[in-house]
Tab-separated table of C-alpha atoms in Angstrom:
chain	number	residue	atom	x	y	z
A	501	UNK	CA	-9.217	66.558	195.450
A	502	UNK	CA	-12.729	66.431	194.008
A	503	UNK	CA	-11.416	67.340	190.560
A	504	UNK	CA	-8.790	64.597	190.834
A	505	UNK	CA	-11.441	62.046	191.718
A	506	UNK	CA	-13.553	63.209	188.775
A	507	UNK	CA	-10.587	62.764	186.432
A	508	UNK	CA	-9.960	59.255	187.798
A	509	UNK	CA	-13.604	58.383	187.316
A	510	UNK	CA	-13.610	59.738	183.774
A	511	UNK	CA	-10.437	57.823	182.897
A	512	UNK	CA	-12.205	54.580	183.807
A	513	UNK	CA	-15.226	55.389	181.643
A	514	UNK	CA	-15.152	53.301	178.451
A	515	UNK	CA	-16.749	56.011	176.281
A	516	UNK	CA	-14.293	58.636	177.522
A	517	UNK	CA	-11.322	56.352	176.860
A	518	UNK	CA	-12.580	55.571	173.369
A	519	UNK	CA	-13.221	59.227	172.540
A	520	UNK	CA	-9.806	60.235	173.870
A	521	UNK	CA	-8.008	57.530	171.888
A	522	UNK	CA	-9.911	58.396	168.714
A	523	UNK	CA	-9.320	62.116	169.182
A	524	UNK	CA	-5.570	61.629	169.626
A	525	UNK	CA	-5.392	59.219	166.678
A	526	UNK	CA	-7.452	61.349	164.347
A	527	UNK	CA	-5.641	64.512	165.472
A	528	UNK	CA	-2.305	62.946	164.552
A	529	UNK	CA	-3.749	61.721	161.259
A	530	UNK	CA	-5.253	65.004	160.118
A	531	UNK	CA	-2.602	67.305	161.537
A	532	UNK	CA	0.266	65.223	160.145
A	533	UNK	CA	-1.646	64.968	156.877
A	534	UNK	CA	-1.662	68.756	156.654
A	535	UNK	CA	1.634	69.539	158.359
A	536	UNK	CA	3.798	67.361	156.131
A	537	UNK	CA	2.563	69.063	152.938
A	538	UNK	CA	2.990	72.414	154.697
A	539	UNK	CA	6.583	71.457	155.477
A	540	UNK	CA	7.219	70.845	151.781
A	541	UNK	CA	5.094	73.772	150.559
A	542	UNK	CA	7.703	76.586	150.859
A	543	UNK	CA	10.266	74.330	149.144
A	544	UNK	CA	7.799	73.406	146.389
A	545	UNK	CA	6.770	77.025	145.805
A	546	UNK	CA	10.408	78.103	145.580
A	547	UNK	CA	11.708	75.237	143.397
A	548	UNK	CA	8.723	74.649	141.108
A	549	UNK	CA	7.447	78.211	141.135
A	550	UNK	CA	3.939	79.393	141.965
A	551	UNK	CA	2.816	78.996	138.358
A	552	UNK	CA	3.768	75.295	138.081
A	553	UNK	CA	2.332	74.682	141.527
A	554	UNK	CA	-0.884	76.316	140.298
A	555	UNK	CA	-1.060	73.766	137.452
A	556	UNK	CA	-0.807	70.936	139.989
A	557	UNK	CA	-3.588	72.523	142.083
A	558	UNK	CA	-5.743	72.937	138.966
A	559	UNK	CA	-5.396	69.238	138.111
A	560	UNK	CA	-6.203	68.285	141.697
A	561	UNK	CA	-9.256	70.577	141.635
A	562	UNK	CA	-10.604	68.716	138.615
A	563	UNK	CA	-10.072	65.351	140.305
A	564	UNK	CA	-11.730	66.613	143.497
A	565	UNK	CA	-15.116	66.826	141.772
A	566	UNK	CA	-14.919	63.116	141.088
A	567	UNK	CA	-13.477	62.270	144.500
A	568	UNK	CA	-16.677	63.672	145.994
A	569	UNK	CA	-18.694	61.603	143.508
A	570	UNK	CA	-16.898	58.306	144.179
A	571	UNK	CA	-17.262	58.778	147.933
A	572	UNK	CA	-21.059	58.924	147.515
A	573	UNK	CA	-21.433	59.982	151.175
A	574	UNK	CA	-20.064	56.668	152.512
A	575	UNK	CA	-17.768	58.585	154.884
A	576	UNK	CA	-21.006	59.485	156.688
A	577	UNK	CA	-23.496	56.706	155.940
A	578	UNK	CA	-21.077	53.757	156.067
A	579	UNK	CA	-19.465	55.116	159.240
A	580	UNK	CA	-22.925	55.378	160.820
A	581	UNK	CA	-23.901	51.877	159.677
A	582	UNK	CA	-20.671	50.325	160.949
A	583	UNK	CA	-21.025	52.113	164.302
A	584	UNK	CA	-24.504	50.612	164.721
A	585	UNK	CA	-23.647	47.100	163.435
A	586	UNK	CA	-20.009	46.680	164.465
A	587	UNK	CA	-20.710	43.391	166.269
A	588	UNK	CA	-22.692	41.884	163.378
A	589	UNK	CA	-20.256	40.193	160.950
A	590	UNK	CA	-22.924	39.522	158.322
A	591	UNK	CA	-23.981	43.173	158.228
A	592	UNK	CA	-20.359	44.349	158.093
A	593	UNK	CA	-19.752	42.152	155.034
A	594	UNK	CA	-22.813	43.686	153.402
A	595	UNK	CA	-21.733	47.258	154.216
A	596	UNK	CA	-18.214	46.532	152.921
A	597	UNK	CA	-19.586	45.074	149.678
A	598	UNK	CA	-21.961	48.023	149.217
A	599	UNK	CA	-19.188	50.582	149.652
A	600	UNK	CA	-16.584	48.895	147.466
A	601	UNK	CA	-19.004	48.072	144.631
A	602	UNK	CA	-20.559	51.525	144.310
A	603	UNK	CA	-17.254	53.337	144.775
A	604	UNK	CA	-15.474	51.270	142.106
A	605	UNK	CA	-18.296	51.750	139.600
A	606	UNK	CA	-18.195	55.517	140.114
A	607	UNK	CA	-14.398	55.469	139.933
A	608	UNK	CA	-14.393	53.772	136.510
A	609	UNK	CA	-17.040	56.174	135.201
A	610	UNK	CA	-15.148	59.165	136.616
A	611	UNK	CA	-11.862	58.141	134.996
A	612	UNK	CA	-13.519	57.989	131.569
A	613	UNK	CA	-15.099	61.434	132.004
A	614	UNK	CA	-11.833	62.997	133.257
A	615	UNK	CA	-9.906	61.632	130.279
A	616	UNK	CA	-12.476	63.086	127.887
A	617	UNK	CA	-12.310	66.509	129.565
A	618	UNK	CA	-8.508	66.585	129.466
A	619	UNK	CA	-8.325	65.473	125.848
A	620	UNK	CA	-11.003	67.899	124.630
A	621	UNK	CA	-9.813	71.052	126.484
A	622	UNK	CA	-6.507	72.262	125.034
A	623	UNK	CA	-5.026	73.987	128.146
A	624	UNK	CA	-5.538	70.710	130.035
A	625	UNK	CA	-4.254	68.650	127.119
A	626	UNK	CA	-1.057	70.715	127.104
A	627	UNK	CA	-0.446	69.532	130.697
A	628	UNK	CA	-1.764	66.005	130.147
A	629	UNK	CA	1.103	64.367	132.080
A	630	UNK	CA	0.132	66.179	135.292
A	631	UNK	CA	-3.551	65.281	134.863
A	632	UNK	CA	-2.844	61.622	134.074
A	633	UNK	CA	-0.589	61.288	137.111
A	634	UNK	CA	-3.260	62.856	139.323
A	635	UNK	CA	-6.054	60.442	138.295
A	636	UNK	CA	-4.725	57.445	140.339
A	637	UNK	CA	-5.513	59.444	143.496
A	638	UNK	CA	-9.127	58.455	142.830
A	639	UNK	CA	-8.374	54.739	143.006
A	640	UNK	CA	-6.414	55.129	146.222
A	641	UNK	CA	-9.249	57.143	147.764
A	642	UNK	CA	-11.797	54.499	146.772
A	643	UNK	CA	-9.745	51.723	148.354
A	644	UNK	CA	-8.881	53.461	151.619
A	645	UNK	CA	-11.416	52.305	154.295
A	646	UNK	CA	-11.404	55.317	156.596
A	647	UNK	CA	-15.167	54.902	156.989
A	648	UNK	CA	-14.717	51.436	158.536
A	649	UNK	CA	-12.090	52.397	161.108
A	650	UNK	CA	-14.124	55.452	162.120
A	651	UNK	CA	-17.227	53.297	162.495
A	652	UNK	CA	-15.546	50.760	164.796
A	653	UNK	CA	-13.843	53.673	166.594
A	654	UNK	CA	-10.331	52.348	165.912
A	655	UNK	CA	-8.905	55.423	164.256
A	656	UNK	CA	-5.340	54.704	165.276
A	657	UNK	CA	-5.100	52.329	162.308
A	658	UNK	CA	-5.868	55.204	159.939
A	659	UNK	CA	-3.122	57.192	161.644
A	660	UNK	CA	-0.503	54.456	161.258
A	661	UNK	CA	-1.265	53.988	157.568
A	662	UNK	CA	-1.313	57.654	156.679
A	663	UNK	CA	1.750	58.524	158.705
A	664	UNK	CA	3.838	56.056	156.707
A	665	UNK	CA	2.440	57.175	153.364
A	666	UNK	CA	2.713	60.916	154.084
A	667	UNK	CA	6.273	60.499	155.326
A	668	UNK	CA	7.147	58.637	152.112
A	669	UNK	CA	5.603	61.464	150.057
A	670	UNK	CA	7.489	64.170	151.982
A	671	UNK	CA	10.839	62.423	151.627
A	672	UNK	CA	10.281	61.927	147.888
A	673	UNK	CA	9.612	65.659	147.402
A	674	UNK	CA	12.963	66.648	148.895
A	675	UNK	CA	14.929	63.782	147.328
A	676	UNK	CA	13.649	63.879	143.747
A	677	UNK	CA	12.332	67.390	143.039
A	678	UNK	CA	15.180	69.821	142.343
A	679	UNK	CA	14.043	72.094	139.493
A	680	UNK	CA	10.934	73.599	137.891
A	681	UNK	CA	10.677	70.862	135.232
A	682	UNK	CA	10.253	68.249	137.964
A	683	UNK	CA	6.723	69.456	138.743
A	684	UNK	CA	5.175	66.308	137.192
A	685	UNK	CA	6.719	64.270	140.011
A	686	UNK	CA	4.552	65.966	142.642
A	687	UNK	CA	1.250	64.362	141.490
A	688	UNK	CA	3.087	61.075	140.867
A	689	UNK	CA	4.256	60.755	144.479
A	690	UNK	CA	0.901	61.980	145.754
A	691	UNK	CA	-0.970	59.300	143.792
A	692	UNK	CA	1.464	56.581	144.876
A	693	UNK	CA	0.811	57.561	148.488
A	694	UNK	CA	-2.964	57.301	148.089
A	695	UNK	CA	-2.759	53.933	146.322
A	696	UNK	CA	-0.335	52.536	148.904
A	697	UNK	CA	-2.602	53.527	151.794
A	698	UNK	CA	-5.615	52.065	150.015
A	699	UNK	CA	-3.996	48.678	149.352
A	700	UNK	CA	-2.742	48.311	152.924
A	701	UNK	CA	-6.143	49.379	154.280
A	702	UNK	CA	-7.966	46.791	152.183
A	703	UNK	CA	-5.516	44.137	153.321
A	704	UNK	CA	-6.347	44.943	156.961
A	705	UNK	CA	-10.084	44.625	156.335
A	706	UNK	CA	-9.787	41.192	154.758
A	707	UNK	CA	-7.061	39.770	157.021
A	708	UNK	CA	-7.550	41.343	160.436
A	709	UNK	CA	-11.335	41.789	160.379
A	710	UNK	CA	-12.094	38.908	157.973
A	711	UNK	CA	-14.463	40.994	155.869
A	712	UNK	CA	-15.652	39.288	152.714
A	713	UNK	CA	-16.601	41.010	149.483
A	714	UNK	CA	-19.396	39.729	147.281
A	715	UNK	CA	-21.215	41.166	144.288
A	716	UNK	CA	-24.371	42.823	145.601
A	717	UNK	CA	-26.327	42.800	142.343
A	718	UNK	CA	-28.071	45.527	140.356
A	719	UNK	CA	-31.117	45.672	142.615
A	720	UNK	CA	-28.994	46.230	145.713
A	721	UNK	CA	-26.857	48.855	143.929
A	722	UNK	CA	-30.002	50.840	143.082
A	723	UNK	CA	-31.162	50.614	146.691
A	724	UNK	CA	-27.804	51.864	148.016
A	725	UNK	CA	-27.801	54.737	145.509
A	726	UNK	CA	-31.316	55.732	146.551
A	727	UNK	CA	-30.690	55.496	150.305
A	728	UNK	CA	-27.409	57.441	150.161
A	729	UNK	CA	-28.640	60.108	147.766
A	730	UNK	CA	-29.817	62.751	150.307
A	731	UNK	CA	-26.518	62.770	152.217
A	732	UNK	CA	-24.557	62.437	148.966
A	733	UNK	CA	-26.167	65.641	147.708
A	734	UNK	CA	-25.354	67.245	151.043
A	735	UNK	CA	-21.692	66.162	150.781
A	736	UNK	CA	-21.216	66.671	147.036
A	737	UNK	CA	-22.867	70.031	146.407
A	738	UNK	CA	-20.423	72.027	148.560
A	739	UNK	CA	-17.861	71.010	145.924
A	740	UNK	CA	-19.731	73.320	143.559
A	741	UNK	CA	-18.610	76.384	145.498
A	742	UNK	CA	-15.587	75.085	147.436
A	743	UNK	CA	-13.699	73.369	144.645
A	744	UNK	CA	-15.082	75.570	141.862
A	745	UNK	CA	-13.501	78.618	143.500
A	746	UNK	CA	-10.071	77.028	142.958
A	747	UNK	CA	-10.939	75.510	139.592
A	748	UNK	CA	-12.279	78.726	138.052
A	749	UNK	CA	-9.466	80.805	139.527
A	750	UNK	CA	-6.990	78.503	137.757
A	751	UNK	CA	-8.824	78.980	134.462
A	752	UNK	CA	-9.706	82.703	134.673
A	753	UNK	CA	-6.549	84.006	136.375
A	754	UNK	CA	-2.819	83.317	136.007
A	755	UNK	CA	-1.897	79.988	137.581
A	756	UNK	CA	0.494	81.698	140.010
A	757	UNK	CA	-2.548	83.369	141.638
A	758	UNK	CA	-4.083	79.947	142.141
A	759	UNK	CA	-0.796	78.852	143.682
A	760	UNK	CA	-0.957	81.730	146.201
A	761	UNK	CA	-4.648	81.100	146.941
A	762	UNK	CA	-4.123	77.393	147.530
A	763	UNK	CA	-1.071	77.948	149.734
A	764	UNK	CA	-3.002	80.356	152.004
A	765	UNK	CA	-6.024	78.077	152.022
A	766	UNK	CA	-3.898	75.097	153.076
A	767	UNK	CA	-2.646	76.978	156.131
A	768	UNK	CA	-6.131	78.187	157.085
A	769	UNK	CA	-7.637	74.724	156.601
A	770	UNK	CA	-5.175	73.417	159.175
A	771	UNK	CA	-7.122	75.300	161.853
A	772	UNK	CA	-10.472	74.002	160.608
A	773	UNK	CA	-9.059	70.484	160.559
A	774	UNK	CA	-8.645	70.563	164.325
A	775	UNK	CA	-12.354	71.344	164.793
A	776	UNK	CA	-13.360	68.783	162.187
A	777	UNK	CA	-11.344	66.134	164.029
A	778	UNK	CA	-13.475	66.715	167.124
A	779	UNK	CA	-16.680	66.625	165.065
A	780	UNK	CA	-15.645	63.386	163.342
A	781	UNK	CA	-14.631	61.714	166.612
A	782	UNK	CA	-17.934	62.660	168.254
A	783	UNK	CA	-20.084	61.561	165.277
A	784	UNK	CA	-20.257	57.825	166.140
A	785	UNK	CA	-20.429	58.685	169.871
A	786	UNK	CA	-23.350	61.115	169.440
A	787	UNK	CA	-25.162	58.493	167.380
A	788	UNK	CA	-25.126	56.375	170.557
A	789	UNK	CA	-25.377	59.103	173.229
A	790	UNK	CA	-27.547	61.862	171.772
A	791	UNK	CA	-28.068	63.757	175.029
A	792	UNK	CA	-24.361	64.733	175.070
A	793	UNK	CA	-24.923	67.215	172.232
A	794	UNK	CA	-25.375	70.384	174.328
A	795	UNK	CA	-21.981	70.070	176.025
A	796	UNK	CA	-20.384	69.269	172.666
A	797	UNK	CA	-22.055	72.307	171.045
A	798	UNK	CA	-20.879	74.821	173.690
A	799	UNK	CA	-17.296	73.595	173.561
A	800	UNK	CA	-17.224	73.633	169.757
A	801	UNK	CA	-18.493	77.209	169.489
A	802	UNK	CA	-15.674	78.437	171.742
A	803	UNK	CA	-13.130	76.402	169.789
A	804	UNK	CA	-14.545	77.685	166.487
A	805	UNK	CA	-14.113	81.361	167.394
A	806	UNK	CA	-10.563	80.749	168.605
A	807	UNK	CA	-9.521	78.842	165.486
A	808	UNK	CA	-10.948	81.582	163.263
A	809	UNK	CA	-8.901	84.323	164.939
A	810	UNK	CA	-5.526	82.545	165.181
A	811	UNK	CA	-4.535	82.702	161.462
A	812	UNK	CA	-5.651	86.344	161.193
A	813	UNK	CA	-3.534	87.375	164.161
A	814	UNK	CA	-0.595	85.317	162.836
A	815	UNK	CA	-0.700	86.591	159.236
A	816	UNK	CA	2.846	88.032	159.233
A	817	UNK	CA	4.322	84.711	160.324
A	818	UNK	CA	2.256	82.823	157.726
A	819	UNK	CA	3.313	85.054	154.830
A	820	UNK	CA	6.954	84.937	155.914
A	821	UNK	CA	6.840	81.142	156.006
A	822	UNK	CA	5.211	80.855	152.569
A	823	UNK	CA	7.353	83.652	151.094
A	824	UNK	CA	4.221	85.420	149.881
A	825	UNK	CA	4.366	89.145	149.148
A	826	UNK	CA	1.143	90.081	147.411
A	827	UNK	CA	-1.313	92.916	148.039
A	828	UNK	CA	-4.277	90.556	147.861
A	829	UNK	CA	-2.867	88.008	150.309
A	830	UNK	CA	-4.077	89.558	153.598
A	831	UNK	CA	-7.739	90.158	152.611
A	832	UNK	CA	-7.736	86.650	151.129
A	833	UNK	CA	-6.442	85.217	154.412
A	834	UNK	CA	-9.045	87.105	156.480
A	835	UNK	CA	-11.932	85.945	154.280
A	836	UNK	CA	-10.793	82.324	154.269
A	837	UNK	CA	-10.377	82.399	158.061
A	838	UNK	CA	-13.931	83.701	158.565
A	839	UNK	CA	-15.238	80.958	156.285
A	840	UNK	CA	-13.730	78.391	158.658
A	841	UNK	CA	-16.146	79.389	161.440
A	842	UNK	CA	-19.130	78.841	159.150
A	843	UNK	CA	-17.942	75.338	158.239
A	844	UNK	CA	-17.586	74.570	161.932
A	845	UNK	CA	-21.242	75.613	162.394
A	846	UNK	CA	-22.155	73.043	159.739
A	847	UNK	CA	-20.204	70.334	161.586
A	848	UNK	CA	-21.943	71.211	164.846
A	849	UNK	CA	-25.552	71.452	163.684
A	850	UNK	CA	-25.563	69.606	160.359
A	851	UNK	CA	-23.362	66.576	160.911
A	852	UNK	CA	-23.649	66.067	164.656
A	853	UNK	CA	-27.259	67.091	165.241
A	854	UNK	CA	-29.510	66.832	162.205
A	855	UNK	CA	-27.763	63.872	160.555
A	856	UNK	CA	-27.401	62.117	163.924
A	857	UNK	CA	-31.177	62.537	164.306
A	858	UNK	CA	-31.740	61.227	160.754
A	859	UNK	CA	-32.810	64.619	159.394
A	860	UNK	CA	-30.723	64.059	156.279
A	861	UNK	CA	-33.147	65.753	153.888
A	862	UNK	CA	-33.285	68.929	155.968
A	863	UNK	CA	-29.496	69.220	155.767
A	864	UNK	CA	-29.644	68.365	152.065
A	865	UNK	CA	-32.076	71.194	151.269
A	866	UNK	CA	-29.934	73.720	153.132
A	867	UNK	CA	-26.794	72.510	151.341
A	868	UNK	CA	-28.479	72.613	147.935
A	869	UNK	CA	-29.435	76.252	148.436
A	870	UNK	CA	-25.964	77.309	149.656
A	871	UNK	CA	-24.149	75.340	146.958
A	872	UNK	CA	-26.226	76.579	144.024
A	873	UNK	CA	-25.886	80.193	145.167
A	874	UNK	CA	-22.137	79.683	145.629
A	875	UNK	CA	-21.757	78.028	142.236
A	876	UNK	CA	-23.615	80.847	140.464
A	877	UNK	CA	-21.739	83.609	142.306
A	878	UNK	CA	-18.341	81.993	141.656
A	879	UNK	CA	-18.312	83.027	137.982
A	880	UNK	CA	-18.848	86.811	138.327
A	881	UNK	CA	-16.926	87.110	141.608
A	882	UNK	CA	-13.803	85.374	140.283
A	883	UNK	CA	-14.060	87.000	136.847
A	884	UNK	CA	-14.157	90.533	138.304
A	885	UNK	CA	-12.239	90.159	141.576
A	886	UNK	CA	-9.868	87.236	140.978
A	887	UNK	CA	-8.334	85.758	144.132
A	888	UNK	CA	-10.454	87.999	146.414
A	889	UNK	CA	-13.581	86.883	144.560
A	890	UNK	CA	-12.655	83.235	145.114
A	891	UNK	CA	-12.224	83.790	148.861
A	892	UNK	CA	-15.375	85.916	149.099
A	893	UNK	CA	-17.390	83.244	147.329
A	894	UNK	CA	-16.225	80.702	149.888
A	895	UNK	CA	-17.278	82.972	152.789
A	896	UNK	CA	-20.734	83.671	151.352
A	897	UNK	CA	-21.462	80.043	150.500
A	898	UNK	CA	-20.213	78.620	153.789
A	899	UNK	CA	-22.034	81.408	155.643
A	900	UNK	CA	-25.357	80.503	154.040
A	901	UNK	CA	-24.791	76.822	154.827
A	902	UNK	CA	-23.554	77.180	158.410
A	903	UNK	CA	-25.872	79.984	159.534
A	904	UNK	CA	-28.819	78.338	157.775
A	905	UNK	CA	-28.418	75.155	159.829
A	906	UNK	CA	-27.872	77.172	163.007
A	907	UNK	CA	-31.204	78.931	162.422
A	908	UNK	CA	-32.984	75.646	161.660
A	909	UNK	CA	-31.528	74.074	164.811
A	910	UNK	CA	-32.900	76.782	167.101
A	911	UNK	CA	-36.224	76.664	165.289
A	912	UNK	CA	-36.804	72.901	165.278
A	913	UNK	CA	-34.674	71.302	168.043
A	914	UNK	CA	-37.586	70.956	170.495
A	915	UNK	CA	-39.756	69.189	167.914
A	916	UNK	CA	-36.976	66.764	166.900
A	917	UNK	CA	-36.028	65.887	170.468
A	918	UNK	CA	-39.678	65.500	171.468
A	919	UNK	CA	-40.279	62.907	168.721
A	920	UNK	CA	-37.384	60.672	169.793
């Protein structure tokens, strides 16, 4: 009876209702976002072949460097700013203008650089159609206002938008892709999905929430770049080891090995996504209610261990589903699964403790160290060990980042909390 009364009391709590709604919405968004591609993945691998799929992954890996650049940490900083100022229309207009201006400028610059890379490097130039059709993903990413909906804690809107777009993409794969030569259609439909979601999202901001864009000027742009730089470094540098593992594998090894690596990684990342959903949902909440961190931390550590073990235990089912029969597949799966736990440690202590307590530079220094080491190790590890080297590099880099922040948390938490 007491437990029932507690549940009734919790259900009436505004914060609990908001967190529950956001968790359900974001869970649907992220899980559907990963599940729908996983539904098509066996079909794509069989019809297009692992080699052609590897080319698509290689093109996406190149674009991912610039996706991280165009974001410029707004998924963190803009979400935080919106959460704090969500009842101040003037400030929301300013935040919106800051985000859109800086993102679009970086997007234009990135497109020019990508085109130069593709045109100057012959293996990329030989597959120029795939690369050109992948570039529009950048514009869709820039336009999509996930940061705003997270900040106002209305994540169901993100879910509605993405569900429609991902469903469209999935249907197109089965309807239009029937043979290996159709592999150029995959990035086309993917880009159309991103652009569609971005346009609809922008329409909601201007119509439903009446946000107004205005040119913020050079002085303001410089200020935004300076203020966001520490967290940008923290968000961008992991690309040096995370994305470079895929990128270098596609260059140094046969593309079919990249296809296998990416397929396994997609399945493993599904388990991390669940933990990241919780971390993302709690980010705006912990900015408001900082003393809830200890309960959040304990629950996340238990969840993290569980999510790390599930794919390892289920490896036979995973390989059957993906139709993968390769001697390197199992050690690759184990290494990638272990790396998931280390990323969860970063979410716990980096995102939802140090960044919540405005210790952005501390997180940045830790990320710089892990990312540089990972970037340097990627070359010899992948050159000598191929797909295993790529997975091992991910484990080592994420381990340094996650365990480093865990150590810093236990060392400095009393000082940080005392100064609040």
